[in-house]
């Protein structure tokens, strides 16, 4: 029986969607701008494996231009295209859920960004309830911002005072950073769970625990991140597989994004390289008819949000070098699907996600070679295609890609 591997290159966009103006993202192009920047440095972006799967053609369909310096492959090895998100957001849960057949047809709650930085971002009445419930004397930050920047700014004061650092972005998210040893990881998780119950009242999608370690001037995030996520509003591919008695191996933050629902085994890892190794181990264990579902978070967390074009380019090339190791481990009837959940153009102003097309690249058993999929109207077409490959009931949303 066939198996499937779905890898989400977190934030790997291929160019702005027609509705990008609604999000302030007209002109965003994660891959295109990375490729142009790298070529301007005199060293073109080298992604031969992804190019052989049709990445260039997919990017051209999405943005209207071939990425600068990218290899040209006239006959890609699989099916290739791009997709637009039908959900009315550009956040992590919405993108992942839609990939698995569950578009989000409602608006999340958000924290507005004030022109005056002295105005607290979070509603005082909700924060006061949270402080009282968790026996906290207050918090630091209380603003929009980059977590790494805020840890540098407030880390010393946090260690002295014990007050958690709280911040958000343009996503529907409340993030809490604490020093793992001084504050305690279990205590961090407890206050995050409490915050999620309180902020559910205004429709906030996620509360994220962001532990860090280290000394003044050298703080670093640890692998103890945990997302407290609103459950998907309807059944996903994972739920359908679980109901059919199939295995779902979740790698990275997939478990958190889906709240553990429909997942039979979870593997974590600190960074893309470790997550790629966990993917190989999961593939070795995955039974016939099962799914290995992977999120590679570094593209987004380390390079997209931090607007690190060079780091993003290097990470893409590292993943490209890993691909032959993965494809040689596939069985003859296994399906490999590569996509993303949104964009996060590292050349774009600010530090938030960008509303972009995402790649749809398919390779393996039953995949028609050199098949152009064009532009799909929903990420859910990926989930529907995987469902058919695995021989289970069709999903409620999405169309098969061939």
Coordinates of C-alpha atoms in Angstrom, one line a residue:
X1 CA 0.0 0.0 0.0
X2 CA 1.2 3.5 -0.9
X3 CA 2.6 6.0 1.7
X4 CA 3.0 9.8 1.5
X5 CA 5.5 12.4 2.8
X6 CA 4.4 16.0 2.9
X7 CA 7.0 18.6 3.7
X8 CA 6.1 22.2 4.5
X9 CA 9.0 24.6 3.8
X10 CA 7.6 27.0 6.3
X11 CA 7.1 30.5 4.7
X12 CA 8.6 29.5 1.2
X13 CA 6.4 31.8 -0.9
X14 CA 6.6 32.2 -4.7
X15 CA 5.2 35.7 -5.2
X16 CA 2.3 37.9 -4.2
X17 CA -1.3 36.7 -4.7
X18 CA -4.0 38.8 -6.4
X19 CA -5.4 39.8 -3.0
X20 CA -2.0 40.8 -1.6
X21 CA -3.0 44.4 -1.5
X22 CA -5.5 43.5 1.3
X23 CA -2.5 42.5 3.4
X24 CA 0.0 45.2 2.4
X25 CA 2.1 42.7 0.5
X26 CA 1.9 43.7 -3.2
X27 CA 5.3 42.9 -4.7
X28 CA 6.4 40.3 -2.1
X29 CA 8.2 37.3 -3.5
X30 CA 10.2 35.2 -1.1
X31 CA 12.0 33.0 -3.6
X32 CA 12.3 35.6 -6.3
X33 CA 13.9 38.2 -4.0
X34 CA 16.2 35.7 -2.4
X35 CA 17.4 34.5 -5.9
X36 CA 17.9 38.1 -7.1
X37 CA 19.9 39.0 -4.0
X38 CA 22.1 36.0 -4.3
X39 CA 22.8 36.6 -8.0
X40 CA 23.7 40.2 -7.2
X41 CA 26.3 38.8 -4.8
X42 CA 27.9 36.9 -7.7
X43 CA 26.8 33.4 -6.5
X44 CA 23.5 32.3 -8.0
X45 CA 21.1 30.3 -5.8
X46 CA 21.8 26.6 -6.4
X47 CA 18.7 24.4 -6.0
X48 CA 19.2 21.7 -8.7
X49 CA 17.0 19.1 -7.0
X50 CA 14.1 21.5 -6.5
X51 CA 14.6 22.8 -10.0
X52 CA 14.3 19.2 -11.3
X53 CA 11.0 18.9 -9.5
X54 CA 9.7 22.0 -11.4
X55 CA 10.3 24.8 -8.9
X56 CA 11.3 27.3 -11.6
X57 CA 8.1 26.6 -13.6
X58 CA 6.0 26.9 -10.5
X59 CA 7.6 30.2 -9.5
X60 CA 7.2 31.6 -13.0
X61 CA 3.5 30.7 -13.0
X62 CA 3.0 32.4 -9.7
X63 CA 5.1 35.5 -10.1
X64 CA 5.5 35.9 -13.9
X65 CA 9.3 35.6 -13.8
X66 CA 11.8 32.9 -13.6
X67 CA 13.9 33.2 -10.4
X68 CA 17.2 34.8 -11.2
X69 CA 20.0 32.3 -11.7
X70 CA 17.9 29.2 -10.9
X71 CA 18.7 26.1 -13.0
X72 CA 16.3 25.5 -15.9
X73 CA 14.9 22.0 -16.2
X74 CA 12.9 21.5 -19.4
X75 CA 11.3 18.2 -18.3
X76 CA 10.6 18.2 -14.5
X77 CA 10.5 14.8 -12.8
X78 CA 7.1 15.3 -11.3
X79 CA 4.0 17.5 -11.2
X80 CA 4.5 21.2 -10.4
X81 CA 2.4 24.3 -9.8
X82 CA 1.5 26.9 -7.2
X83 CA -1.5 27.5 -5.0
X84 CA -3.4 30.5 -3.6
X85 CA -4.8 30.4 -0.1
X86 CA -8.6 30.6 0.1
X87 CA -8.5 31.2 3.9
X88 CA -8.7 34.9 4.9
X89 CA -5.3 35.0 6.6
X90 CA -1.6 34.4 6.2
X91 CA -0.9 32.7 9.5
X92 CA 0.6 29.3 10.3
X93 CA -2.5 27.4 11.5
X94 CA -4.7 28.6 8.6
X95 CA -2.1 27.6 6.0
X96 CA -1.5 24.2 7.4
X97 CA -5.1 23.4 8.0
X98 CA -6.0 24.4 4.4
X99 CA -3.2 22.2 3.1
X100 CA -4.9 19.3 4.9
X101 CA -8.3 20.1 3.5
X102 CA -9.7 22.5 6.1
X103 CA -9.9 26.1 4.9
X104 CA -10.6 28.8 7.5
X105 CA -13.7 30.7 6.6
X106 CA -13.7 33.1 9.6
X107 CA -11.7 36.0 10.8
X108 CA -9.2 35.5 13.7
X109 CA -8.8 38.0 16.5
X110 CA -5.8 40.2 16.3
X111 CA -3.9 42.7 18.6
X112 CA -3.8 46.1 16.9
X113 CA -0.5 47.9 16.5
X114 CA -0.7 51.4 18.0
X115 CA 1.2 54.4 16.5
X116 CA 2.2 55.4 20.1
X117 CA 4.6 52.6 21.4
X118 CA 3.8 53.6 24.9
X119 CA 0.2 52.3 24.5
X120 CA 0.0 48.7 25.7
X121 CA -0.8 46.2 22.9
X122 CA -2.8 43.7 25.0
X123 CA -6.2 44.5 26.6
X124 CA -5.6 45.4 30.2
X125 CA -8.6 43.6 31.6
X126 CA -7.6 40.3 30.0
X127 CA -3.9 40.8 31.1
X128 CA -5.1 41.5 34.7
X129 CA -7.1 38.3 34.7
X130 CA -4.1 36.4 33.4
X131 CA -1.8 37.9 36.0
X132 CA -4.2 37.0 38.8
X133 CA -4.7 33.5 37.6
X134 CA -1.0 32.8 37.3
X135 CA 0.2 34.8 40.3
X136 CA 2.2 37.2 38.2
X137 CA 3.1 40.7 39.1
X138 CA 3.0 41.9 35.5
X139 CA 4.9 41.5 32.3
X140 CA 7.5 43.0 30.1
X141 CA 7.2 44.0 26.4
X142 CA 3.5 44.1 25.9
X143 CA 4.1 45.1 22.2
X144 CA 4.5 44.1 18.6
X145 CA 8.0 43.0 17.9
X146 CA 10.6 40.3 17.0
X147 CA 11.0 37.8 19.8
X148 CA 14.8 37.6 19.5
X149 CA 15.0 41.4 19.6
X150 CA 12.8 41.6 22.7
X151 CA 14.7 38.9 24.4
X152 CA 17.9 40.9 24.0
X153 CA 16.2 44.1 25.2
X154 CA 14.3 42.6 28.2
X155 CA 16.3 39.4 29.0
X156 CA 18.3 40.9 31.9
X157 CA 15.2 42.6 33.4
X158 CA 13.2 39.4 33.1
X159 CA 15.9 37.4 34.9
X160 CA 16.0 40.0 37.7
X161 CA 12.2 40.5 38.1
X162 CA 10.8 37.2 37.0
X163 CA 8.2 39.0 34.8
X164 CA 7.5 37.2 31.5
X165 CA 8.2 38.9 28.1
X166 CA 5.0 39.2 26.1
X167 CA 4.7 40.2 22.5
X168 CA 2.7 39.6 19.3
X169 CA 3.0 40.1 15.5
X170 CA 0.5 40.7 12.7
X171 CA -0.6 37.1 13.2
X172 CA -3.3 36.1 15.6
X173 CA -0.8 35.2 18.3
X174 CA 0.2 35.9 22.0
X175 CA 3.8 34.9 22.6
X176 CA 5.5 34.5 26.0
X177 CA 9.3 34.3 26.4
X178 CA 11.0 33.3 29.6
X179 CA 14.4 32.1 30.7
X180 CA 14.1 28.3 30.9
X181 CA 16.2 27.8 34.0
X182 CA 15.3 31.0 35.9
X183 CA 11.5 30.9 35.3
X184 CA 11.0 27.1 34.7
X185 CA 9.7 25.3 31.6
X186 CA 6.8 23.7 33.3
X187 CA 5.7 27.0 34.8
X188 CA 6.0 28.6 31.3
X189 CA 3.7 25.9 29.9
X190 CA 1.2 26.4 32.7
X191 CA 0.9 30.1 32.2
X192 CA 0.6 29.7 28.4
X193 CA -2.3 27.2 28.8
X194 CA -4.0 29.7 31.1
X195 CA -3.4 32.5 28.6
X196 CA -4.9 30.4 25.8
X197 CA -8.2 29.9 27.7
X198 CA -8.4 33.7 28.4
X199 CA -7.5 34.9 24.9
X200 CA -9.9 32.4 23.3
X201 CA -12.5 35.0 24.2
X202 CA -11.3 37.3 21.5
X203 CA -10.4 34.7 19.0
X204 CA -6.7 34.5 19.2
X205 CA -5.4 31.5 17.3
X206 CA -2.3 30.7 19.2
X207 CA -0.4 31.2 22.4
X208 CA 3.3 30.3 22.0
X209 CA 5.7 29.4 24.7
X210 CA 9.2 30.8 23.7
X211 CA 11.8 29.6 26.2
X212 CA 15.4 30.8 26.0
X213 CA 18.6 30.2 27.9
X214 CA 22.1 31.7 28.2
X215 CA 23.7 34.6 29.9
X216 CA 23.4 38.4 29.5
X217 CA 24.4 39.4 26.0
X218 CA 24.3 35.8 24.8
X219 CA 20.7 34.6 25.2
X220 CA 19.4 32.0 22.8
X221 CA 16.1 30.3 22.2
X222 CA 15.9 26.6 23.2
X223 CA 14.0 23.7 21.6
X224 CA 11.3 23.9 24.3
X225 CA 8.8 25.9 22.1
X226 CA 5.3 24.8 22.4
X227 CA 2.2 26.2 20.5
X228 CA -1.2 26.2 22.2
X229 CA -3.4 26.3 19.1
X230 CA -7.2 26.5 18.5
X231 CA -8.3 23.2 17.1
X232 CA -9.1 23.0 13.4
X233 CA -12.8 23.8 12.9
X234 CA -13.6 20.7 10.9
X235 CA -12.0 17.4 9.9
X236 CA -8.6 17.4 8.2
X237 CA -6.7 14.8 6.3
X238 CA -5.1 13.7 9.6
X239 CA -8.5 13.1 11.1
X240 CA -9.6 11.1 8.1
X241 CA -6.4 9.0 8.2
X242 CA -6.8 8.3 12.0
X243 CA -10.5 7.3 11.5
X244 CA -9.3 4.8 8.8
X245 CA -6.7 3.3 11.2
X246 CA -3.7 4.8 9.4
X247 CA -0.5 6.1 10.9
X248 CA 0.4 9.8 10.9
X249 CA 3.9 10.7 11.9
X250 CA 4.2 14.4 12.7
X251 CA 7.7 16.0 12.5
X252 CA 8.4 19.4 14.2
X253 CA 5.6 21.8 15.1
X254 CA 2.9 19.8 13.2
X255 CA 1.7 18.3 16.4
X256 CA 1.2 21.7 18.0
X257 CA -0.5 23.2 14.9
X258 CA -3.1 20.4 14.9
X259 CA -3.3 20.1 18.7
X260 CA -2.2 16.5 18.5
X261 CA -5.4 15.6 16.7
X262 CA -5.1 12.8 14.2
X263 CA -1.5 12.2 15.0
X264 CA -0.1 8.7 16.0
X265 CA 3.5 9.7 16.6
X266 CA 5.4 12.9 17.1
X267 CA 9.1 13.7 16.6
X268 CA 10.8 17.0 17.4
X269 CA 14.2 18.4 16.5
X270 CA 16.2 21.5 17.0
X271 CA 16.5 23.0 13.6
X272 CA 15.9 21.9 10.0
X273 CA 18.9 19.5 9.8
X274 CA 17.6 17.6 12.9
X275 CA 14.1 17.6 11.5
X276 CA 15.2 16.2 8.2
X277 CA 16.9 13.3 10.1
X278 CA 13.7 12.7 12.0
X279 CA 11.9 12.6 8.8
X280 CA 14.1 9.7 7.6
X281 CA 13.5 7.9 10.8
X282 CA 9.8 8.3 10.6
X283 CA 9.8 7.1 7.0
X284 CA 11.6 4.0 8.1
X285 CA 8.9 3.3 10.7
X286 CA 5.8 4.4 8.7
X287 CA 3.5 1.6 7.9
X288 CA 1.8 1.1 4.5
X289 CA -1.0 3.6 4.0
X290 CA 0.6 6.1 6.4
X291 CA 1.6 9.8 6.2
X292 CA 4.8 11.5 7.3
X293 CA 4.0 15.2 7.8
X294 CA 6.9 17.6 8.3
X295 CA 7.3 21.3 9.1
X296 CA 10.8 22.8 8.5
X297 CA 10.5 25.9 10.7
X298 CA 13.9 27.5 10.3
X299 CA 13.0 29.1 7.0
X300 CA 10.3 31.1 8.8
X301 CA 11.6 31.5 12.3
X302 CA 15.3 32.1 11.8
X303 CA 15.4 33.7 8.4
X304 CA 12.0 35.0 7.2
X305 CA 11.0 36.9 10.3
X306 CA 14.5 38.0 11.0
X307 CA 14.8 39.3 7.4
X308 CA 18.0 37.3 6.9
X309 CA 18.2 36.9 3.1
X310 CA 21.6 35.2 3.2
X311 CA 20.5 32.7 5.9
X312 CA 17.3 31.8 4.0
X313 CA 19.3 31.2 0.8
X314 CA 21.8 28.9 2.6
X315 CA 19.0 27.0 4.3
X316 CA 17.3 26.4 0.9
X317 CA 20.5 25.1 -0.5
X318 CA 21.0 22.8 2.5
X319 CA 17.5 21.4 2.1
X320 CA 18.1 20.9 -1.6
X321 CA 21.2 18.8 -0.8
X322 CA 19.1 16.7 1.6
X323 CA 16.5 15.8 -1.1
X324 CA 18.4 13.0 -2.8
X325 CA 18.9 11.3 0.6
X326 CA 15.1 11.4 1.0
X327 CA 14.1 10.4 -2.5
X328 CA 16.3 7.4 -2.5
X329 CA 14.5 6.2 0.7
X330 CA 11.1 6.3 -1.0
X331 CA 9.5 3.1 -2.1
X332 CA 8.2 2.8 -5.6
X333 CA 4.6 3.8 -4.8
X334 CA 5.4 6.5 -2.2
X335 CA 4.4 10.1 -2.9
X336 CA 6.5 13.1 -1.9
X337 CA 4.7 16.5 -1.8
X338 CA 6.5 19.8 -1.1
X339 CA 4.7 23.0 -0.3
X340 CA 4.5 26.0 2.2
X341 CA 1.9 27.6 4.5
X342 CA 2.4 31.2 3.5
X343 CA 5.3 33.5 2.5
X344 CA 7.8 35.5 4.7
X345 CA 9.8 37.5 2.2
X346 CA 13.2 38.2 4.0
X347 CA 13.6 41.3 1.9
X348 CA 10.2 42.8 2.8
X349 CA 9.7 45.7 5.3
X350 CA 8.8 44.6 8.9
X351 CA 9.1 41.1 10.2
X352 CA 5.8 39.4 9.4
X353 CA 4.4 36.9 7.0
X354 CA 3.6 37.9 3.4
X355 CA 0.5 36.9 1.4
X356 CA 2.0 34.8 -1.4
X357 CA 1.5 31.8 -3.6
X358 CA 3.1 28.6 -2.3
X359 CA 4.7 25.8 -4.3
X360 CA 3.0 22.5 -5.1
X361 CA 5.6 20.0 -6.1
X362 CA 4.8 16.3 -6.3
X363 CA 7.2 13.4 -7.0
X364 CA 7.0 9.6 -6.8
X365 CA 4.6 6.8 -7.5
X366 CA 1.7 7.6 -9.7
X367 CA 2.8 11.3 -10.2
X368 CA 2.8 12.3 -13.9
X369 CA 6.2 13.6 -15.0
X370 CA 6.5 17.1 -16.4
X371 CA 2.8 17.8 -15.5
X372 CA 2.0 21.5 -15.1
X373 CA -0.7 22.1 -12.4
X374 CA -0.9 25.8 -13.1
X375 CA -2.3 28.0 -10.3
X376 CA -4.6 26.3 -7.9
X377 CA -7.3 28.2 -6.1
X378 CA -6.8 26.5 -2.7
X379 CA -4.0 24.9 -0.7
X380 CA -6.6 22.1 -0.1
X381 CA -5.8 20.6 -3.5
X382 CA -2.7 19.2 -1.9
X383 CA -4.6 17.4 0.8
X384 CA -7.2 16.0 -1.6
X385 CA -4.4 14.7 -3.9
X386 CA -2.7 13.0 -1.0
X387 CA -6.0 11.5 0.2
X388 CA -6.6 9.9 -3.2
X389 CA -3.0 8.6 -3.3
X390 CA -3.5 6.9 0.1
X391 CA -6.8 5.4 -1.0
X392 CA -9.1 7.0 1.6
X393 CA -12.3 8.9 1.5
X394 CA -12.3 12.2 -0.3
X395 CA -11.9 15.3 1.8
X396 CA -14.6 17.9 2.1
X397 CA -12.5 20.6 0.3
X398 CA -10.0 20.6 -2.5
X399 CA -9.7 19.1 -5.9
X400 CA -7.1 16.4 -6.9
X401 CA -4.3 17.8 -9.0
X402 CA -4.4 15.1 -11.7

